[in-house]
Structure formats: structure tokens, C-alpha cells
Amino acid sequence: MPGIPSMHGPVGASSPYSSFKCVYAETVDCFEPAKIRFYLPNSLSVFLLFYNPGVFPGIPVGSFPFPSYPSNHIPFETIDILNMEFPTPPADILARMDFMGYLYESHYQQNLLFYSDMDLEINDHRFIVCGASSGFGRAISERLLREQASVIVVARRQTKLQELKEEFGDQVAVVAGDLTDENTHNEIEATIGNHPLHGVVFNAGGPPALTPLETAMPDWDNAYENVMRWKIELAHRLVSYFTKNSYGRMLFIESKSVKQPIPGLVLSNAFRAGIVAFAKSLSTEIARQGVTVNVLAPGSHDTPAIERVIQKRTNNSDQSFEEVKEAMEAAIPVGRFGKGEELASLSAWLLSPHAGYVTGQTISHDGGSIQSLFG
């Protein structure tokens, strides 16, 4: 392993090349490779050193000289070249970039993902992910794309979807539209065309945070449209794509509120529970045709949705936003909010051939928040 090369210039010095970020890092158990992918600001050659500060402060645990590429990021195919071994799975990584006489560094602690290198066998599969512009939908889309699957990404914000298209190219097909609009469903089917479809993720933002007595009947009508109706309508359209091939994966991303109602979220509590009943009923009808139907019930995760909940509670208390957030995290047995990438990994498995014997289930992903025996 090479020693630390000569570094010149101040850390974080101003230059056109002072910005680089980690897109994701993945590692498996002890003595297995860790892999990191970096975005770079331009086409350039750099030399990166990787440190595990908690174990070997100041001693590089791996290095890799990146050659120049014509695009603005390291191609996906090169990721397996960057292998590093650790005596224990690292808690954090310090990356330093020496370029044009300047030293730049970034410290990654919260974004390391730990999961097995299991082959999910979905590299030739095609999926639909609804609500793919942010939050869970974005995380699931990226996870499937990293498995070399093809994904039809659906959401209102075309610019956000186009970012995925620019990064992953022909793996991505973009459908920009309102999921409650029948025209969007028509466009989804047109995009599928004659290609086989292997799975769909039903996911979208939740309704306003309201208590029962704060609601009016229009709130219930709107929540029904945005949380429940479109999922049932789209499911009806897509089931035949799966049954005709005797294979399919249908996954609904709902909330832990389907098992334990969350105060102040009555609209979400009610209609998401209805989706669970629909999914369970549907699962028994099509199980023998090779199609699974499951629900994920996430608890609090670092997504835009949880920020709205925190803000609502802040407005109704004398605490600051951070105080409310800390109290919510302290109430979770694992002591933190979940990461979208963690839920995405579970989703990818449920969408894979490995999960063929799991159907009709509502699976919690909540850090232990639901306290019932069958939570």
C-alpha cells in the first residue's frame, strides 16, 4: 500500500476543483472490500487516499489514482476496481484528494451503507417506481439502478427525474406527471410498451398533518385521491402485466401508522390502513400466478416528510425544531431516524426473485418503534 504522497496547498483551498462528494459507499462484513463512488467536478485525474480515522488515524487504508474521464463522474463500471480491506467495518471514512497542488478532503460518516454483496438477480428486470423524485422513491430507484435494473421513474418534478436519467442513461425512462391523473397512467403503460414488467413500487407523499377535529370533508376527499385511489387504479392496470408472465412484485410504501396510528396524522392513518387491506386481499388472489404483494411500514426516516411532521409539532409547542427532532429520535429504540438507503435495500430484496415466498405481509422498518409482539 503506497504511503501518503506529497500534498501541497491548504485544505479546502479555493479553486474550480474544490468540490467533490461521495455518492454512496458500501461495505460488507470484516475483511471484505469497501467500495466508494465519487462525483468529480470536471474531467480530471486525481489521487484519492481513504482513511478510517477511528481505527488507523492518519494511516491510509486504501488508495486509487483515477484516470481522466470525459463525463463528470466516475463511470459505474470502475467501482469494483476501488477495493479496500478493513479489520472491522468502518464507522467513517476520510477521503483526501490531491489535485493541481491543492489538498481537498471530505469526511463521510452518516452515508456509509452496510449490506451484503448478495446478487439480487434483477440486472435484466424492469421496474416502475412512483414518487421517484425524492425521499423513499428516489432511494429505491437509485438502489435498483445500482443493481443494473431498468426503472421507469414517475413523479411530478421532471427536473429531478432527469437527474437520474443523466446519471444512469438508458436504464432510466422518465414519466413526469401527477399520479392521480389518468393521463399519467396512460403514459406509464405507453412507456412499458411491449417490454416485460417485473415490479412496481407504489409510493408518494402523504396528506397534510391534521388531527381529526382539524379536518374538513374536502381534506378527506383530497387524501383519498392522493393516498389511496390512484394506487388501486394503477394496480388494476398493471396486474395483467405480471400474471401473463407468471411473475411480478408489487410493493406499497406506506407508514408504521398502519399498525399504530400516529397523533396528528389522521388522514394518513386512515387511508394507508385501507391500502394494507387492499394489498392483503389482492395478494391472496394472485399468489399462485407468481405475483407477490407486500407493504412496507416505515417509521421516521430522514426524508422531507419527517421534516413536515417535526415542523408541525414545533409549531404546536414551545420547543425548537432541533429539540423536537432530538426528542423524536430519543423515542426510537435504535436512537436515530432511519436512512432512505436502508429502506431501499430491503425494498430491492422484496422486489427480487429471492422474495418469492413473501407475500401479503406488512413489514415494519422503524428502528423498533412498534412495541407489539407482531410489530
XYZ file of C-alpha atoms in Angstrom:
375
model
C 0.000 0.000 0.000
C 1.554 3.325 -1.005
C 2.440 5.937 1.524
C 0.936 9.390 1.694
C 2.024 11.373 -1.380
C 3.352 14.880 -1.184
C 0.468 17.260 -0.505
C 0.655 20.957 -1.229
C -1.667 23.846 -0.567
C -4.171 24.439 2.218
C -7.035 22.049 2.893
C -10.185 23.270 1.169
C -8.314 25.907 -0.813
C -10.389 27.873 -3.281
C -10.192 26.536 -6.820
C -12.589 25.352 -9.541
C -11.955 21.822 -8.314
C -12.646 22.295 -4.618
C -15.924 20.359 -4.622
C -16.341 16.610 -4.704
C -18.778 14.370 -2.913
C -19.439 10.755 -2.089
C -22.467 9.369 -3.892
C -22.511 6.182 -1.891
C -20.228 3.796 -0.080
C -20.886 0.166 0.543
C -19.140 -2.412 2.662
C -19.733 -5.964 3.782
C -18.531 -7.789 6.878
C -14.973 -7.918 8.250
C -12.128 -8.316 5.770
C -14.364 -7.751 2.759
C -13.985 -4.902 0.263
C -15.487 -1.496 0.761
C -16.323 0.453 -2.365
C -16.814 4.187 -2.795
C -18.020 6.115 -5.806
C -17.210 9.807 -6.213
C -18.637 12.600 -8.289
C -15.880 14.811 -9.648
C -16.436 18.388 -10.818
C -14.785 18.013 -14.226
C -12.857 15.607 -16.387
C -9.641 15.230 -14.430
C -7.138 12.821 -12.937
C -6.868 12.690 -9.175
C -5.291 10.580 -6.482
C -7.517 9.691 -3.543
C -6.485 8.374 -0.156
C -9.023 6.740 2.126
C -8.696 6.699 5.885
C -10.623 5.088 8.684
C -9.958 7.715 11.372
C -11.486 5.694 14.186
C -9.127 2.744 13.670
C -5.957 3.979 11.973
C -5.773 7.766 12.373
C -3.564 9.235 9.692
C -2.762 5.907 8.044
C -4.291 5.340 4.613
C -6.243 2.104 4.261
C -6.532 2.317 0.509
C -5.746 4.472 -2.476
C -6.645 4.724 -6.119
C -5.448 7.006 -8.939
C -8.490 7.888 -11.046
C -7.736 8.442 -14.750
C -9.460 11.178 -16.697
C -12.955 10.549 -17.979
C -14.951 12.668 -20.422
C -18.009 12.793 -18.164
C -18.485 14.491 -14.822
C -18.399 11.334 -12.745
C -16.514 8.095 -12.417
C -18.301 5.505 -14.586
C -20.242 2.839 -12.726
C -18.117 0.088 -14.269
C -14.997 1.259 -12.442
C -16.466 0.880 -8.988
C -15.284 -2.690 -8.453
C -11.698 -1.569 -9.054
C -11.757 0.510 -5.892
C -11.401 -2.144 -3.180
C -10.156 -1.597 0.350
C -9.984 -4.001 3.265
C -10.651 -3.061 6.873
C -10.037 -5.044 10.070
C -13.586 -4.081 11.071
C -16.391 -2.417 9.119
C -15.519 1.287 9.220
C -17.609 3.779 11.139
C -16.451 6.578 8.905
C -14.163 7.400 6.009
C -11.914 10.383 5.403
C -11.168 10.975 1.728
C -8.427 13.320 0.566
C -7.943 14.478 -2.995
C -4.616 15.838 -4.182
C -5.081 17.775 -7.405
C -3.114 20.602 -9.002
C -1.134 21.189 -5.841
C -4.158 21.503 -3.574
C -5.442 19.136 -0.941
C -9.174 18.688 -0.601
C -10.819 16.428 1.913
C -14.285 15.276 2.859
C -15.362 13.249 5.855
C -18.141 10.698 5.383
C -19.755 9.248 8.457
C -23.525 9.152 8.062
C -23.738 7.923 4.470
C -21.930 4.606 4.695
C -24.212 1.718 3.805
C -23.683 -1.736 5.280
C -25.186 -4.660 3.415
C -24.268 -7.976 1.859
C -22.994 -8.339 -1.675
C -25.913 -10.694 -2.453
C -26.723 -10.884 -6.144
C -30.372 -9.836 -6.298
C -30.656 -11.199 -9.847
C -32.534 -8.159 -11.130
C -29.959 -6.794 -13.564
C -32.266 -7.587 -16.503
C -35.515 -6.616 -14.759
C -37.745 -3.617 -15.393
C -39.498 -1.732 -12.600
C -41.812 1.213 -12.095
C -41.072 3.457 -9.113
C -43.708 6.048 -8.251
C -42.758 9.200 -6.396
C -39.174 8.785 -7.585
C -38.081 12.419 -7.390
C -37.225 12.428 -3.670
C -37.422 10.543 -0.388
C -38.066 6.802 -0.420
C -38.881 6.715 -4.120
C -35.579 8.312 -5.057
C -33.606 5.998 -2.761
C -35.343 2.885 -4.115
C -34.804 3.996 -7.718
C -31.093 4.524 -7.147
C -30.751 1.161 -5.393
C -32.415 -0.690 -8.260
C -30.347 1.193 -10.823
C -27.140 0.277 -8.999
C -28.224 -3.338 -9.463
C -28.296 -2.590 -13.212
C -32.095 -2.869 -13.405
C -34.149 -0.657 -15.709
C -36.508 1.748 -13.961
C -39.453 3.819 -15.153
C -39.357 6.748 -12.727
C -42.603 8.630 -12.138
C -43.191 11.922 -10.324
C -44.330 15.478 -10.931
C -40.883 17.102 -10.916
C -39.319 16.328 -14.268
C -36.033 18.071 -13.467
C -35.427 15.715 -10.532
C -36.243 12.677 -12.638
C -33.980 13.938 -15.397
C -31.069 13.883 -12.951
C -31.472 10.113 -12.719
C -31.660 9.893 -16.500
C -28.452 11.874 -16.875
C -26.627 9.686 -14.372
C -27.859 6.240 -15.399
C -28.647 6.789 -19.071
C -30.724 4.186 -20.886
C -31.518 2.361 -17.659
C -33.988 5.156 -16.874
C -37.261 6.088 -18.563
C -38.933 9.271 -17.304
C -42.667 9.792 -16.859
C -43.340 13.250 -15.441
C -46.893 13.683 -14.245
C -49.465 13.629 -11.484
C -50.111 10.080 -10.300
C -53.731 10.930 -9.573
C -54.209 11.809 -13.258
C -55.385 9.078 -15.622
C -53.191 10.564 -18.366
C -50.109 9.765 -16.296
C -51.238 6.147 -16.011
C -51.701 6.065 -19.781
C -48.160 7.357 -20.264
C -46.796 4.743 -17.869
C -48.393 1.986 -19.934
C -47.130 3.543 -23.156
C -43.615 3.591 -21.691
C -43.840 -0.082 -20.739
C -44.801 -0.881 -24.313
C -44.058 -4.489 -25.229
C -41.320 -4.854 -22.637
C -41.808 -7.258 -19.738
C -42.529 -5.656 -16.374
C -41.154 -7.265 -13.213
C -42.205 -4.986 -10.384
C -43.806 -1.757 -9.252
C -43.338 0.451 -6.208
C -46.399 2.438 -5.148
C -45.097 5.445 -3.274
C -45.992 9.104 -2.884
C -46.019 11.874 -0.331
C -48.547 11.894 2.462
C -51.535 14.164 3.096
C -51.444 17.227 5.377
C -50.678 16.636 9.048
C -54.051 17.153 10.748
C -55.897 15.901 13.805
C -59.437 14.501 13.388
C -61.104 17.727 14.512
C -58.886 19.878 12.295
C -60.144 18.173 9.145
C -62.997 19.169 6.864
C -64.656 16.901 4.307
C -62.597 18.288 1.386
C -59.475 17.165 3.287
C -60.818 13.602 3.299
C -61.706 13.737 -0.383
C -58.249 15.009 -1.326
C -56.473 12.484 0.893
C -58.449 9.640 -0.667
C -57.344 10.783 -4.128
C -53.697 11.284 -3.186
C -53.084 8.373 -0.821
C -55.417 5.566 -1.863
C -57.407 5.845 -5.076
C -54.585 6.190 -7.615
C -52.740 3.187 -6.179
C -55.765 0.944 -6.578
C -56.412 2.233 -10.097
C -52.800 1.753 -11.202
C -52.620 -1.681 -9.563
C -55.661 -2.768 -11.583
C -53.904 -1.680 -14.775
C -50.588 -3.371 -14.008
C -51.652 -6.738 -12.599
C -52.129 -8.232 -16.058
C -48.513 -7.446 -16.993
C -47.428 -9.710 -14.142
C -49.978 -12.502 -14.351
C -49.420 -13.092 -18.070
C -45.735 -13.803 -17.329
C -46.424 -15.651 -14.056
C -44.077 -13.289 -12.231
C -44.354 -9.933 -10.522
C -43.534 -7.902 -7.452
C -45.910 -5.240 -6.116
C -44.671 -3.153 -3.198
C -46.575 -0.413 -1.387
C -44.605 2.082 0.722
C -46.959 3.224 3.475
C -46.242 4.029 7.151
C -45.933 2.487 10.584
C -49.234 4.271 11.249
C -50.993 1.288 9.653
C -50.050 -0.641 12.803
C -50.144 2.141 15.363
C -51.875 5.445 14.500
C -49.632 8.500 14.695
C -51.099 11.532 16.514
C -51.769 14.455 14.186
C -51.803 12.332 11.022
C -55.381 11.096 10.910
C -55.691 11.282 7.112
C -52.575 9.201 6.590
C -53.564 6.781 9.350
C -56.943 6.087 7.774
C -56.159 5.740 4.084
C -52.826 3.946 4.405
C -54.576 1.307 6.521
C -57.034 0.930 3.661
C -54.165 0.204 1.274
C -52.941 -2.555 3.604
C -56.375 -4.190 3.419
C -56.381 -3.867 -0.372
C -52.855 -5.302 -0.693
C -53.616 -8.242 1.593
C -56.775 -9.078 -0.333
C -55.034 -8.771 -3.699
C -52.109 -10.923 -2.579
C -54.326 -13.956 -1.979
C -55.938 -13.634 -5.407
C -52.730 -13.628 -7.457
C -50.233 -15.542 -5.309
C -50.489 -18.724 -7.403
C -49.685 -16.731 -10.519
C -46.208 -15.884 -9.244
C -47.051 -12.355 -8.116
C -46.255 -11.094 -4.613
C -47.904 -8.100 -2.964
C -46.342 -6.560 0.139
C -46.403 -3.373 2.179
C -43.503 -1.628 3.875
C -44.429 0.316 7.007
C -41.567 2.761 7.598
C -41.178 4.739 10.770
C -39.347 8.055 10.992
C -36.653 8.477 8.348
C -34.510 11.388 7.222
C -36.862 12.463 4.429
C -38.783 15.660 3.607
C -41.906 14.052 5.102
C -40.449 13.820 8.601
C -39.385 17.457 8.424
C -43.017 18.440 7.931
C -44.038 16.394 10.965
C -41.299 17.970 13.087
C -42.314 21.446 11.954
C -45.949 20.753 12.801
C -45.006 19.639 16.308
C -42.679 22.610 16.691
C -45.485 24.998 15.805
C -47.680 23.442 18.485
C -45.064 23.527 21.245
C -42.569 25.839 22.897
C -39.639 23.736 21.686
C -37.281 24.432 18.807
C -37.159 22.331 15.653
C -33.955 20.634 16.816
C -35.373 19.919 20.268
C -38.429 18.249 18.772
C -36.237 16.238 16.408
C -33.944 15.084 19.221
C -36.928 14.024 21.325
C -38.379 12.035 18.430
C -35.079 10.267 17.803
C -34.666 9.506 21.503
C -38.043 7.733 21.489
C -36.829 5.269 18.829
C -35.113 2.173 20.306
C -32.150 2.463 17.928
C -31.837 6.162 18.839
C -31.975 7.701 15.379
C -34.086 8.219 12.294
C -33.773 5.663 9.539
C -31.954 6.268 6.272
C -33.705 6.082 2.952
C -30.922 3.843 1.673
C -31.676 1.290 4.383
C -35.311 1.050 3.364
C -34.238 0.931 -0.281
C -32.088 -2.143 0.315
C -34.997 -4.000 1.914
C -37.249 -2.877 -0.928
C -34.808 -4.156 -3.542
C -34.787 -7.580 -1.909
C -38.600 -7.711 -1.754
C -38.658 -6.790 -5.447
C -36.223 -9.565 -6.337
C -36.687 -13.272 -7.147
C -35.296 -14.083 -3.687
C -38.547 -12.893 -2.068
C -40.908 -15.219 -3.910
C -42.250 -16.775 -0.683
C -43.034 -13.443 0.973
C -46.462 -12.076 0.120
C -49.406 -10.451 1.843
C -47.105 -9.024 4.501
C -46.862 -5.609 6.120
C -43.246 -5.262 7.197
C -42.114 -2.631 9.678
C -38.954 -0.634 9.040
C -38.998 1.597 12.080
C -35.978 1.023 14.310
C -38.109 -0.954 16.767
C -40.710 1.772 17.317
C -43.757 -0.507 17.157
C -43.821 -2.269 20.510
C -46.389 -5.006 19.818
C -45.263 -8.640 19.623
C -46.050 -8.763 15.926
C -44.877 -5.247 15.026
